[in-house]
Amino acid sequence: MTTTVEHHGDRQPAAGVPRDVPAKVRSRRSMLALAAVESGRLLRHPAVLAATALSVWLLWRWGRGTVPVLHYADIATQFPLAPLAAAALLAANLAVLRPHRDGAVDLYDATRLSPARRTLAHLLSVLPLAALGGVLVAADLAWLAGAPGSSGTPHIAEAATGPAMVVLAGFLGVALGRFWRSVALAPLVLVVLAIGSLTLADLYVGGHDGRPWVWLGTLLRPVTIDPPPAALLGRPATSHLVYLLGAAVVLGALAVWRSQAQARARRRTRAITGAVLVAALAVTTAAAVLQTRPTSPALVARRLAAASNPASALVCQRRGPAVYCVFPGFEPQIGLWEPTVRAVLAGVPPATAARAEPVTVAQRIGWHRLIEEEGPDGLPEGGNLPAGAPPAQPGGPVAPVGTVWTLNSQARLATNVAARLIEQSGTAVPSSGELPNPGPGLKPAPGANPDPGPEPSAGDIGCGARGAVALWLAAQASPHAAEGLRQAFTHAPSEFETWALPNDNDIDDPWWSVRAGRFALTLLERPGDQVTQTLWRNWDLVTSSTTSLERLGELVGVQPPPGPAPTPDIGGPVC
């Protein structure tokens, strides 16, 4: 039996509704009421609840154990919101298809709401999910901003990109439901989008400024381990945000237009929707063009200047026995470094510490990742600096440190400070300690100085007895530094004779003997006072480049671990 439902334009309003309220106003109120109901259903959807929990965990996991740089932390909020965006796509699509799945199309058609109004209600119901994402981002950034040593200022466009992805995904789910009535299509589209976005993200990390078209994706991760100053990032965050929101409006306008076409709405109404669609397309296209422009020559020049002469971009201050040089805005991190530096100095004989030149702790980042593949602007492929532009240093021996503070970075600072102190204990670093640079066009071997210049790297400071002493000094500085070294040398490949701590390597970073590192960890298990007294009594001997690990083992009463066979083809400098 078929039931025919007739719509009467003069139907009396429901009880409690003023009779003088125009029909358009009643329709608008009904649309908003439906949007409120649908938004509640979306927020309670199991997929949304699970995705929210996953997003919260991802945000917490990224921020745990790190000292945040807020103009990098805002970028890191985007990927954790991807599960919420995926849930918005699936839940919104199921909501639109509910009448077809339940066989209630005629029942919905009997209401006073037109299909276009119902589509608008579904689009509006997605906005509370975006607001939920915004709350998660704001809470995460507020939590990170309160961490000791946090620096930088978040970019509003970067912080809003995650919620914009939620809007885009939800609108896509509504549009798919209006064009196709299959519940299997949205999951397939989600898989394709996920693979495409992650592929573009990997291409972005691999090529960065050499592939600006990857900004046509949605998820783009940072490209350096250590965050650079905000002025040198060069991310078109505002254009990308406009691009995402414009694409969302395009999808929403398409969904409304489809509903109007199916209901044979008036031409004037469809013309308005078409105008919105055209305007959104124009804005999206303009934003796409702006965000895919090559890196500006001015930014390239600033990056090259900071890479070739990092000291010129730093501000320095003397605190006790060390000089600390940081990028502007990173001054709060000095308070985190100072205890580690003082703890390393406390492990050195007082007479040696008194005559040592102050160590300069200077921030370094992976410039090669930022300026990679900018050959047309004067930089060779692979990120090496132009010939004749070696990195300039602040005065004194330099101990590089990154712009983040983790287990690895604490271990890196402690070992670099210890290396500079050992270097001043009487034995100079021979020039042969560093592997030579290969010819033009060849990739430098691990441990070779990629930037030819007059300043040698630490070379063999990481070998023999003095390498083990330097690593022990670093490990006893703090439990976090010890844990960072333990992780580094425990996981070091056994076929490597030398090993660099995981970070964006700098010319001043030493390479360490794996054998010396594991011997230092063994010394760490012995009473610290006994080891300190033994080393201080024999300081000149244990810091000499001619003293072997076996001789150091005789002094401290510990047998050094067996070492791997030398493999200079794959390791760092040969010990």
Coordinates of C-alpha atoms in Angstrom, one line a residue:
M1 CA 0.0 0.0 0.0
T2 CA 1.3 3.4 -0.9
T3 CA 0.7 6.5 1.2
T4 CA 0.7 9.9 -0.4
V5 CA 1.7 12.8 1.7
E6 CA 0.5 16.2 0.7
H7 CA 2.2 19.5 1.7
H8 CA -0.1 22.4 2.4
G9 CA 1.5 25.8 2.5
D10 CA -1.3 27.1 4.8
R11 CA -0.9 24.4 7.5
Q12 CA -1.4 25.9 10.9
P13 CA 1.7 26.1 13.1
A14 CA 2.1 23.7 16.0
A15 CA 0.7 24.5 19.4
G16 CA 2.9 27.0 21.3
V17 CA 4.2 28.6 18.1
P18 CA 3.0 32.2 17.4
R19 CA 0.7 32.4 14.4
D20 CA 2.4 35.5 13.1
V21 CA 5.8 33.8 12.7
P22 CA 6.7 33.6 9.0
A23 CA 7.2 30.2 7.4
K24 CA 10.8 30.9 6.6
V25 CA 11.5 31.7 10.2
R26 CA 9.8 28.5 11.4
S27 CA 11.8 26.5 8.8
R28 CA 15.0 28.1 10.0
R29 CA 14.2 27.3 13.6
S30 CA 13.4 23.7 12.7
M31 CA 16.7 23.5 10.8
L32 CA 18.7 24.7 13.8
A33 CA 16.8 22.3 16.1
L34 CA 17.6 19.4 13.8
A35 CA 21.3 20.5 13.7
A36 CA 21.3 20.5 17.5
V37 CA 19.9 17.0 17.6
E38 CA 22.3 15.7 15.0
S39 CA 25.3 17.3 16.6
G40 CA 24.4 15.6 19.9
R41 CA 24.2 12.3 18.1
L42 CA 27.6 12.9 16.4
L43 CA 29.3 13.7 19.7
R44 CA 27.9 10.5 21.2
H45 CA 28.8 8.4 18.2
P46 CA 31.1 5.5 19.3
A47 CA 33.6 6.3 16.5
V48 CA 33.8 9.9 17.7
L49 CA 34.2 8.9 21.3
A50 CA 37.0 6.5 20.4
A51 CA 38.7 9.0 18.1
T52 CA 38.6 11.7 20.8
A53 CA 40.3 9.4 23.3
L54 CA 42.9 8.5 20.7
S55 CA 43.5 12.2 19.9
V56 CA 43.9 13.1 23.6
W57 CA 46.4 10.2 24.0
L58 CA 48.4 11.3 20.9
L59 CA 48.6 14.9 22.1
W60 CA 49.7 13.8 25.6
R61 CA 52.3 11.3 24.1
W62 CA 53.9 14.0 22.0
G63 CA 54.1 16.5 24.8
R64 CA 55.3 14.1 27.5
G65 CA 58.9 14.4 28.4
T66 CA 59.7 17.3 26.1
V67 CA 60.2 21.0 26.7
P68 CA 57.9 22.6 24.1
V69 CA 58.7 25.1 21.5
L70 CA 55.2 26.5 21.0
H71 CA 55.6 27.6 17.4
Y72 CA 56.4 23.9 16.7
A73 CA 53.9 22.5 19.2
D74 CA 51.0 24.0 17.3
I75 CA 52.1 22.1 14.2
A76 CA 52.3 18.9 16.2
T77 CA 48.6 19.3 17.2
Q78 CA 47.5 18.6 13.6
F79 CA 48.3 14.9 13.3
P80 CA 46.7 13.9 16.6
L81 CA 43.4 15.4 15.3
A82 CA 43.4 13.2 12.2
P83 CA 41.5 10.4 14.1
L84 CA 38.8 12.9 15.0
A85 CA 38.6 14.1 11.4
A86 CA 38.2 10.5 10.2
A87 CA 35.4 9.8 12.7
A88 CA 33.7 13.0 11.6
L89 CA 33.7 11.8 8.0
L90 CA 32.2 8.4 8.9
A91 CA 29.7 9.6 11.5
A92 CA 28.4 12.4 9.3
N93 CA 28.0 10.1 6.3
L94 CA 26.0 7.6 8.4
A95 CA 23.8 10.4 9.7
V96 CA 22.9 11.6 6.2
L97 CA 22.2 8.1 5.1
R98 CA 20.1 7.2 8.1
P99 CA 16.7 7.8 6.3
H100 CA 17.8 5.5 3.5
R101 CA 19.2 2.8 5.8
D102 CA 16.0 2.9 8.0
G103 CA 13.6 3.1 5.1
A104 CA 12.2 6.3 6.4
V105 CA 12.6 8.6 3.4
D106 CA 8.9 9.3 3.1
L107 CA 8.7 10.1 6.8
Y108 CA 11.4 12.7 6.5
D109 CA 9.8 14.1 3.4
A110 CA 6.6 14.6 5.4
T111 CA 8.3 17.2 7.6
R112 CA 8.3 20.9 6.8
L113 CA 12.0 20.9 6.2
S114 CA 13.2 20.8 2.6
P115 CA 16.0 18.4 1.7
A116 CA 18.4 21.4 1.3
R117 CA 17.5 22.6 4.8
R118 CA 18.1 19.1 6.2
T119 CA 21.5 19.1 4.4
L120 CA 22.4 22.4 6.0
A121 CA 21.4 21.0 9.4
H122 CA 23.8 18.1 8.9
L123 CA 26.6 20.5 7.8
L124 CA 26.0 22.6 10.9
S125 CA 26.1 19.5 13.1
V126 CA 29.7 19.0 12.2
L127 CA 30.8 22.3 13.7
P128 CA 30.6 21.1 17.3
L129 CA 33.1 18.4 16.4
A130 CA 35.4 21.1 15.1
A131 CA 34.9 23.0 18.3
L132 CA 35.8 19.8 20.3
G133 CA 39.0 19.6 18.3
G134 CA 39.7 23.3 19.0
V135 CA 39.2 22.7 22.8
L136 CA 41.7 19.8 22.6
V137 CA 44.2 22.0 20.8
A138 CA 43.8 24.9 23.2
A139 CA 44.1 22.7 26.2
D140 CA 47.2 21.0 24.9
L141 CA 48.9 24.3 24.1
A142 CA 48.0 25.7 27.5
W143 CA 49.4 22.7 29.2
L144 CA 52.7 22.9 27.2
A145 CA 52.9 26.7 27.7
G146 CA 53.0 26.1 31.5
A147 CA 55.9 23.6 31.2
P148 CA 59.2 24.9 32.6
G149 CA 61.5 26.2 29.8
S150 CA 58.8 26.5 27.2
S151 CA 59.5 29.1 24.5
G152 CA 58.0 30.5 21.4
T153 CA 54.5 31.7 20.5
P154 CA 51.9 29.5 18.8
H155 CA 50.6 30.5 15.4
I156 CA 46.8 30.8 15.3
A157 CA 46.6 29.4 11.7
E158 CA 48.7 26.4 12.6
A159 CA 46.6 25.7 15.7
A160 CA 43.4 26.1 13.7
T161 CA 44.5 23.6 11.0
G162 CA 43.5 20.5 13.0
P163 CA 39.9 21.7 13.6
A164 CA 39.7 22.8 10.0
M165 CA 40.5 19.2 9.0
V166 CA 37.6 18.0 11.1
V167 CA 35.2 20.4 9.3
L168 CA 36.6 19.4 5.9
A169 CA 36.2 15.7 6.7
G170 CA 32.7 16.1 8.1
F171 CA 31.5 18.1 5.1
L172 CA 33.0 15.5 2.8
G173 CA 30.9 12.8 4.6
V174 CA 27.7 14.8 4.1
A175 CA 28.5 15.4 0.4
L176 CA 29.2 11.7 -0.2
G177 CA 25.9 10.8 1.5
R178 CA 24.0 13.2 -0.8
F179 CA 25.6 12.0 -4.0
W180 CA 25.8 8.3 -3.3
R181 CA 23.6 6.2 -1.0
S182 CA 26.2 3.5 -0.1
V183 CA 27.6 3.3 3.4
A184 CA 30.6 1.4 2.0
L185 CA 31.9 4.4 0.0
A186 CA 32.9 6.7 2.9
P187 CA 35.4 4.1 4.4
L188 CA 37.0 3.6 1.0
V189 CA 37.3 7.3 0.5
L190 CA 38.8 7.6 3.9
V191 CA 41.5 5.0 3.2
V192 CA 42.4 6.7 -0.1
L193 CA 42.7 10.1 1.6
A194 CA 44.8 8.7 4.4
I195 CA 47.2 7.0 2.1
G196 CA 47.4 10.2 -0.1
S197 CA 47.9 12.5 2.8
L198 CA 50.6 10.4 4.4
T199 CA 52.4 10.0 1.1
L200 CA 52.4 13.8 0.5
A201 CA 53.6 14.3 4.1
D202 CA 56.6 11.9 3.5
L203 CA 57.4 13.7 0.3
Y204 CA 57.3 17.0 2.1
V205 CA 59.8 15.8 4.7
G206 CA 62.0 14.4 2.0
G207 CA 62.0 17.4 -0.3
H208 CA 60.6 20.3 1.8
D209 CA 60.9 23.5 -0.2
G210 CA 61.8 21.6 -3.3
R211 CA 58.2 20.2 -3.6
P212 CA 55.8 23.0 -2.6
W213 CA 52.9 21.3 -4.3
V214 CA 52.7 18.8 -1.4
W215 CA 50.8 21.6 0.5
L216 CA 47.8 20.5 -1.5
G217 CA 47.5 17.6 1.0
T218 CA 46.2 18.0 4.6
L219 CA 48.8 16.6 7.0
L220 CA 52.3 18.1 6.8
R221 CA 54.8 17.3 9.6
P222 CA 57.7 19.3 10.8
V223 CA 61.0 18.6 8.9
T224 CA 63.6 19.1 11.6
I225 CA 64.3 17.3 14.8
D226 CA 65.2 20.7 16.5
P227 CA 62.7 23.5 15.8
P228 CA 64.2 26.6 14.1
P229 CA 63.2 30.1 15.0
A230 CA 59.6 30.9 13.8
A231 CA 60.9 33.5 11.3
L232 CA 62.8 30.7 9.4
L233 CA 60.1 28.1 9.2
G234 CA 58.5 29.4 6.0
R235 CA 55.3 27.4 6.4
P236 CA 52.3 29.0 4.5
A237 CA 50.0 28.3 7.5
T238 CA 47.4 31.0 6.8
S239 CA 47.1 30.1 3.1
H240 CA 46.8 26.4 4.0
L241 CA 44.1 27.1 6.5
V242 CA 42.1 29.1 4.0
Y243 CA 42.6 26.3 1.5
L244 CA 41.1 23.7 3.9
L245 CA 38.2 25.9 4.9
G246 CA 37.5 26.8 1.2
A247 CA 37.5 23.2 0.2
A248 CA 35.1 22.5 3.1
V249 CA 32.7 25.2 1.8
V250 CA 32.9 23.8 -1.7
L251 CA 31.9 20.4 -0.5
G252 CA 29.1 21.8 1.6
A253 CA 27.8 23.9 -1.3
L254 CA 27.9 20.8 -3.6
A255 CA 25.9 18.8 -1.0
V256 CA 23.2 21.6 -0.7
W257 CA 23.1 22.0 -4.5
R258 CA 22.6 18.3 -4.9
S259 CA 19.7 18.4 -2.5
Q260 CA 18.1 21.3 -4.2
A261 CA 18.4 19.6 -7.6
Q262 CA 16.8 16.4 -6.3
A263 CA 13.9 18.4 -4.8
R264 CA 13.6 20.6 -7.9
A265 CA 14.0 23.8 -5.9
R266 CA 13.5 27.2 -7.4
R267 CA 16.1 28.5 -9.8
R268 CA 16.8 31.5 -7.7
T269 CA 17.7 29.3 -4.7
R270 CA 19.9 27.1 -6.8
A271 CA 21.6 30.2 -8.3
I272 CA 22.5 31.5 -4.8
T273 CA 24.0 28.1 -4.0
G274 CA 25.9 28.1 -7.3
A275 CA 27.3 31.6 -6.5
V276 CA 28.5 30.4 -3.1
L277 CA 30.1 27.4 -4.8
V278 CA 31.9 29.5 -7.4
A279 CA 33.1 32.0 -4.8
A280 CA 34.4 29.1 -2.6
L281 CA 36.2 27.6 -5.6
A282 CA 37.9 30.9 -6.4
V283 CA 39.1 31.3 -2.8
T284 CA 40.3 27.7 -2.6
T285 CA 42.2 28.0 -5.9
A286 CA 43.8 31.3 -4.8
A287 CA 44.9 29.8 -1.5
A288 CA 46.2 26.7 -3.3
V289 CA 48.3 28.9 -5.6
L290 CA 49.7 31.0 -2.7
Q291 CA 50.7 28.0 -0.6
T292 CA 52.5 26.2 -3.4
R293 CA 54.7 29.1 -4.4
P294 CA 58.4 28.4 -4.1
T295 CA 60.3 29.6 -1.1
S296 CA 61.0 33.4 -1.3
P297 CA 64.6 34.4 -2.1
A298 CA 64.6 36.5 1.1
L299 CA 63.8 33.5 3.3
V300 CA 66.4 31.4 1.5
A301 CA 69.0 34.1 2.1
R302 CA 68.1 34.3 5.8
R303 CA 68.4 30.5 6.2
L304 CA 71.7 30.4 4.4
A305 CA 73.0 33.3 6.5
A306 CA 71.9 31.5 9.7
A307 CA 73.5 28.2 8.5
S308 CA 76.8 29.7 7.4
N309 CA 77.2 32.0 10.5
P310 CA 74.9 30.7 13.2
A311 CA 76.7 32.8 15.8
S312 CA 75.3 36.0 14.2
A313 CA 71.7 34.9 15.0
L314 CA 72.4 34.0 18.6
V315 CA 72.2 36.1 21.8
C316 CA 74.6 35.1 24.5
Q317 CA 74.9 35.5 28.3
R318 CA 77.5 34.4 30.8
R319 CA 76.3 32.3 33.7
G320 CA 78.9 31.0 36.0
P321 CA 81.5 28.8 34.3
A322 CA 79.8 28.7 30.9
V323 CA 78.5 31.0 28.2
Y324 CA 75.0 30.3 26.8
C325 CA 74.0 31.3 23.3
V326 CA 70.4 30.9 22.1
F327 CA 68.2 32.1 19.3
P328 CA 66.0 35.0 20.4
G329 CA 63.0 33.7 22.2
F330 CA 64.7 30.6 23.5
E331 CA 66.2 32.2 26.6
P332 CA 63.9 30.2 29.0
Q333 CA 65.8 27.0 28.0
I334 CA 69.1 28.2 29.5
G335 CA 67.7 27.5 33.0
L336 CA 67.3 23.9 31.9
W337 CA 70.8 23.5 30.6
E338 CA 72.7 25.1 33.5
P339 CA 72.3 22.2 36.0
T340 CA 73.6 19.7 33.5
V341 CA 76.6 21.9 32.6
R342 CA 77.5 22.5 36.3
A343 CA 77.1 18.8 37.1
V344 CA 79.6 17.9 34.3
L345 CA 82.0 20.5 35.6
A346 CA 81.7 19.1 39.1
G347 CA 83.1 15.7 37.9
V348 CA 86.3 17.4 36.7
P349 CA 89.3 18.0 39.1
P350 CA 88.9 21.6 40.5
A351 CA 92.4 22.6 39.2
T352 CA 91.4 21.5 35.7
A353 CA 88.1 23.2 35.8
A354 CA 89.7 26.5 37.1
R355 CA 92.2 26.7 34.2
A356 CA 89.7 25.6 31.5
E357 CA 88.4 28.1 29.1
P358 CA 84.7 28.7 29.5
V359 CA 82.6 26.4 27.3
T360 CA 80.1 28.1 25.0
V361 CA 76.8 26.2 24.9
A362 CA 75.3 27.2 21.6
Q363 CA 72.0 26.2 20.0
R364 CA 72.2 24.4 16.7
I365 CA 69.5 23.0 14.4
G366 CA 69.4 20.8 11.3
W367 CA 69.8 23.6 8.8
H368 CA 70.4 21.0 6.0
R369 CA 66.8 19.9 6.4
L370 CA 65.5 23.4 6.0
I371 CA 67.6 24.4 3.0
E372 CA 67.7 21.0 1.3
E373 CA 67.3 20.9 -2.5
E374 CA 67.6 24.7 -3.0
G375 CA 70.3 24.3 -5.6
P376 CA 69.1 27.2 -7.8
D377 CA 69.7 29.6 -4.9
G378 CA 73.3 28.7 -4.5
L379 CA 73.1 25.7 -2.2
P380 CA 74.4 22.3 -3.4
E381 CA 72.1 19.4 -3.5
G382 CA 72.0 17.6 -0.1
G383 CA 72.2 20.6 2.1
N384 CA 76.0 21.3 2.3
L385 CA 76.9 24.9 2.8
P386 CA 78.4 27.0 -0.1
A387 CA 82.2 26.6 -0.3
G388 CA 84.1 29.2 1.7
A389 CA 81.3 29.6 4.3
P390 CA 82.2 27.5 7.3
P391 CA 80.0 27.8 10.3
A392 CA 81.3 30.6 12.5
Q393 CA 81.4 29.9 16.3
P394 CA 81.0 32.0 19.3
G395 CA 84.2 32.5 21.3
G396 CA 85.7 29.5 23.0
P397 CA 85.1 25.8 22.7
V398 CA 81.5 25.1 21.5
A399 CA 79.2 22.5 22.9
P400 CA 76.2 22.4 20.6
V401 CA 72.7 21.8 21.9
G402 CA 69.4 21.6 20.1
T403 CA 66.2 23.6 20.6
V404 CA 64.3 20.8 22.3
W405 CA 65.0 19.2 25.6
T406 CA 64.6 15.4 25.7
L407 CA 66.6 12.5 27.0
N408 CA 68.7 12.5 23.8
S409 CA 69.3 16.3 23.9
Q410 CA 70.3 16.2 27.6
A411 CA 72.8 13.4 26.8
R412 CA 74.0 15.4 23.8
L413 CA 74.7 18.5 25.9
A414 CA 76.4 16.6 28.7
T415 CA 78.7 14.7 26.3
N416 CA 79.6 17.8 24.3
V417 CA 80.5 19.8 27.4
A418 CA 82.5 16.8 28.7
A419 CA 84.3 16.5 25.4
R420 CA 85.3 20.2 25.4
L421 CA 86.6 19.9 29.0
I422 CA 88.6 16.7 28.1
E423 CA 90.1 18.5 25.0
Q424 CA 91.5 21.2 27.3
S425 CA 93.1 18.6 29.6
G426 CA 96.4 18.6 27.7
T427 CA 96.0 16.6 24.5
A428 CA 95.0 18.3 21.3
V429 CA 92.8 16.7 18.7
P430 CA 94.9 15.5 15.8
S431 CA 93.7 16.7 12.4
S432 CA 93.5 13.0 11.3
G433 CA 90.7 12.4 13.7
E434 CA 88.2 13.5 11.1
L435 CA 87.4 11.6 8.0
P436 CA 88.3 13.5 4.8
N437 CA 85.5 14.9 2.7
P438 CA 84.9 12.9 -0.6
G439 CA 85.1 14.6 -3.9
P440 CA 82.4 16.8 -5.4
G441 CA 79.1 15.1 -5.9
L442 CA 79.8 12.2 -3.5
K443 CA 78.0 11.7 -0.2
P444 CA 80.2 12.3 2.9
A445 CA 80.9 9.2 4.9
P446 CA 79.3 9.0 8.4
G447 CA 81.5 11.1 10.7
A448 CA 83.0 13.1 7.9
N449 CA 82.7 16.9 8.1
P450 CA 80.1 17.8 5.5
D451 CA 81.1 21.4 5.6
P452 CA 84.8 21.8 4.8
G453 CA 86.4 24.5 6.9
P454 CA 89.4 25.3 9.1
E455 CA 87.8 24.1 12.3
P456 CA 88.1 20.3 12.9
S457 CA 85.4 18.4 14.7
A458 CA 86.0 16.5 18.0
G459 CA 87.5 13.6 16.0
D460 CA 89.1 11.0 18.2
I461 CA 87.9 12.6 21.5
G462 CA 85.4 9.8 21.6
C463 CA 87.9 7.0 21.4
G464 CA 90.0 5.2 24.0
A465 CA 90.2 6.0 27.7
R466 CA 89.3 9.7 27.3
G467 CA 86.2 8.8 25.3
A468 CA 85.0 6.6 28.2
V469 CA 85.9 9.3 30.7
A470 CA 84.0 12.0 28.8
L471 CA 80.9 9.7 28.5
W472 CA 81.1 8.8 32.2
L473 CA 81.2 12.5 33.1
A474 CA 78.1 13.1 31.0
A475 CA 76.3 10.1 32.4
Q476 CA 76.9 11.1 36.0
A477 CA 75.6 14.6 35.4
S478 CA 71.9 13.6 35.7
P479 CA 69.7 10.5 35.5
H480 CA 68.1 11.8 32.3
A481 CA 71.5 12.2 30.6
A482 CA 72.4 8.7 31.8
E483 CA 69.2 7.2 30.4
G484 CA 69.7 9.0 27.1
L485 CA 73.2 7.5 26.8
R486 CA 72.0 4.1 27.8
Q487 CA 69.4 4.1 25.1
A488 CA 71.9 5.4 22.5
F489 CA 74.6 2.9 23.1
T490 CA 72.4 0.0 23.9
H491 CA 70.7 0.4 20.5
A492 CA 73.8 1.2 18.6
P493 CA 74.4 -1.2 15.7
S494 CA 77.0 -3.7 16.7
E495 CA 78.8 -3.4 13.3
F496 CA 79.5 0.3 14.0
E497 CA 82.8 1.2 15.6
T498 CA 81.8 4.8 16.3
W499 CA 78.4 6.3 16.9
A500 CA 76.8 9.7 17.0
L501 CA 74.0 10.5 19.4
P502 CA 70.7 10.7 17.6
N503 CA 70.1 14.4 16.7
D504 CA 70.5 16.9 13.9
N505 CA 74.3 16.5 13.7
D506 CA 76.4 19.6 13.8
I507 CA 80.1 20.1 12.9
D508 CA 80.9 20.3 16.6
D509 CA 79.3 17.1 17.6
P510 CA 81.8 14.3 18.5
W511 CA 81.6 10.8 17.3
W512 CA 81.9 8.2 20.2
S513 CA 83.3 4.8 20.3
V514 CA 80.5 2.3 20.9
R515 CA 83.0 0.3 23.1
A516 CA 83.9 3.4 25.1
G517 CA 80.2 4.2 25.6
R518 CA 79.4 0.7 26.9
F519 CA 82.4 0.8 29.2
A520 CA 81.2 4.2 30.6
L521 CA 77.8 2.7 31.3
T522 CA 79.6 -0.1 33.2
L523 CA 81.5 2.5 35.2
L524 CA 78.2 4.2 36.1
E525 CA 77.1 1.1 38.0
R526 CA 80.1 1.3 40.4
P527 CA 80.2 3.7 43.3
G528 CA 80.6 7.2 42.0
D529 CA 83.0 8.4 44.7
Q530 CA 85.4 5.6 44.0
V531 CA 85.4 6.2 40.3
T532 CA 85.8 9.9 40.7
Q533 CA 88.8 9.6 43.1
T534 CA 90.5 7.1 40.7
L535 CA 90.0 9.4 37.7
W536 CA 91.2 12.5 39.5
R537 CA 94.4 10.8 40.7
N538 CA 95.2 9.8 37.2
W539 CA 93.6 12.6 35.3
D540 CA 96.4 13.4 32.9
L541 CA 96.8 9.7 32.1
V542 CA 93.1 8.9 31.5
T543 CA 92.5 12.0 29.4
S544 CA 95.5 11.3 27.1
S545 CA 94.7 10.3 23.5
T546 CA 97.3 7.5 23.9
T547 CA 95.7 5.8 26.8
S548 CA 93.7 2.7 25.9
L549 CA 90.5 1.3 27.4
E550 CA 92.4 -1.6 28.7
R551 CA 94.7 0.7 30.7
L552 CA 91.7 2.6 32.0
G553 CA 90.2 -0.8 33.0
E554 CA 93.3 -1.7 35.0
L555 CA 93.1 1.7 36.9
V556 CA 89.4 1.3 37.8
G557 CA 89.4 -2.4 38.2
V558 CA 86.8 -3.1 35.4
Q559 CA 87.4 -5.2 32.3
P560 CA 86.4 -3.3 29.2
P561 CA 83.9 -4.9 26.8
P562 CA 85.1 -6.6 23.7
G563 CA 84.9 -4.4 20.6
P564 CA 83.7 -5.1 17.1
A565 CA 86.0 -5.5 14.2
P566 CA 86.9 -2.1 12.6
T567 CA 84.6 -1.3 9.7
P568 CA 85.5 2.1 8.5
D569 CA 83.3 1.9 5.5
I570 CA 80.1 2.2 7.6
G571 CA 81.2 3.7 10.9
G572 CA 82.3 7.1 11.9
P573 CA 86.0 8.1 12.6
V574 CA 88.1 5.1 13.2
C575 CA 89.4 4.7 16.8

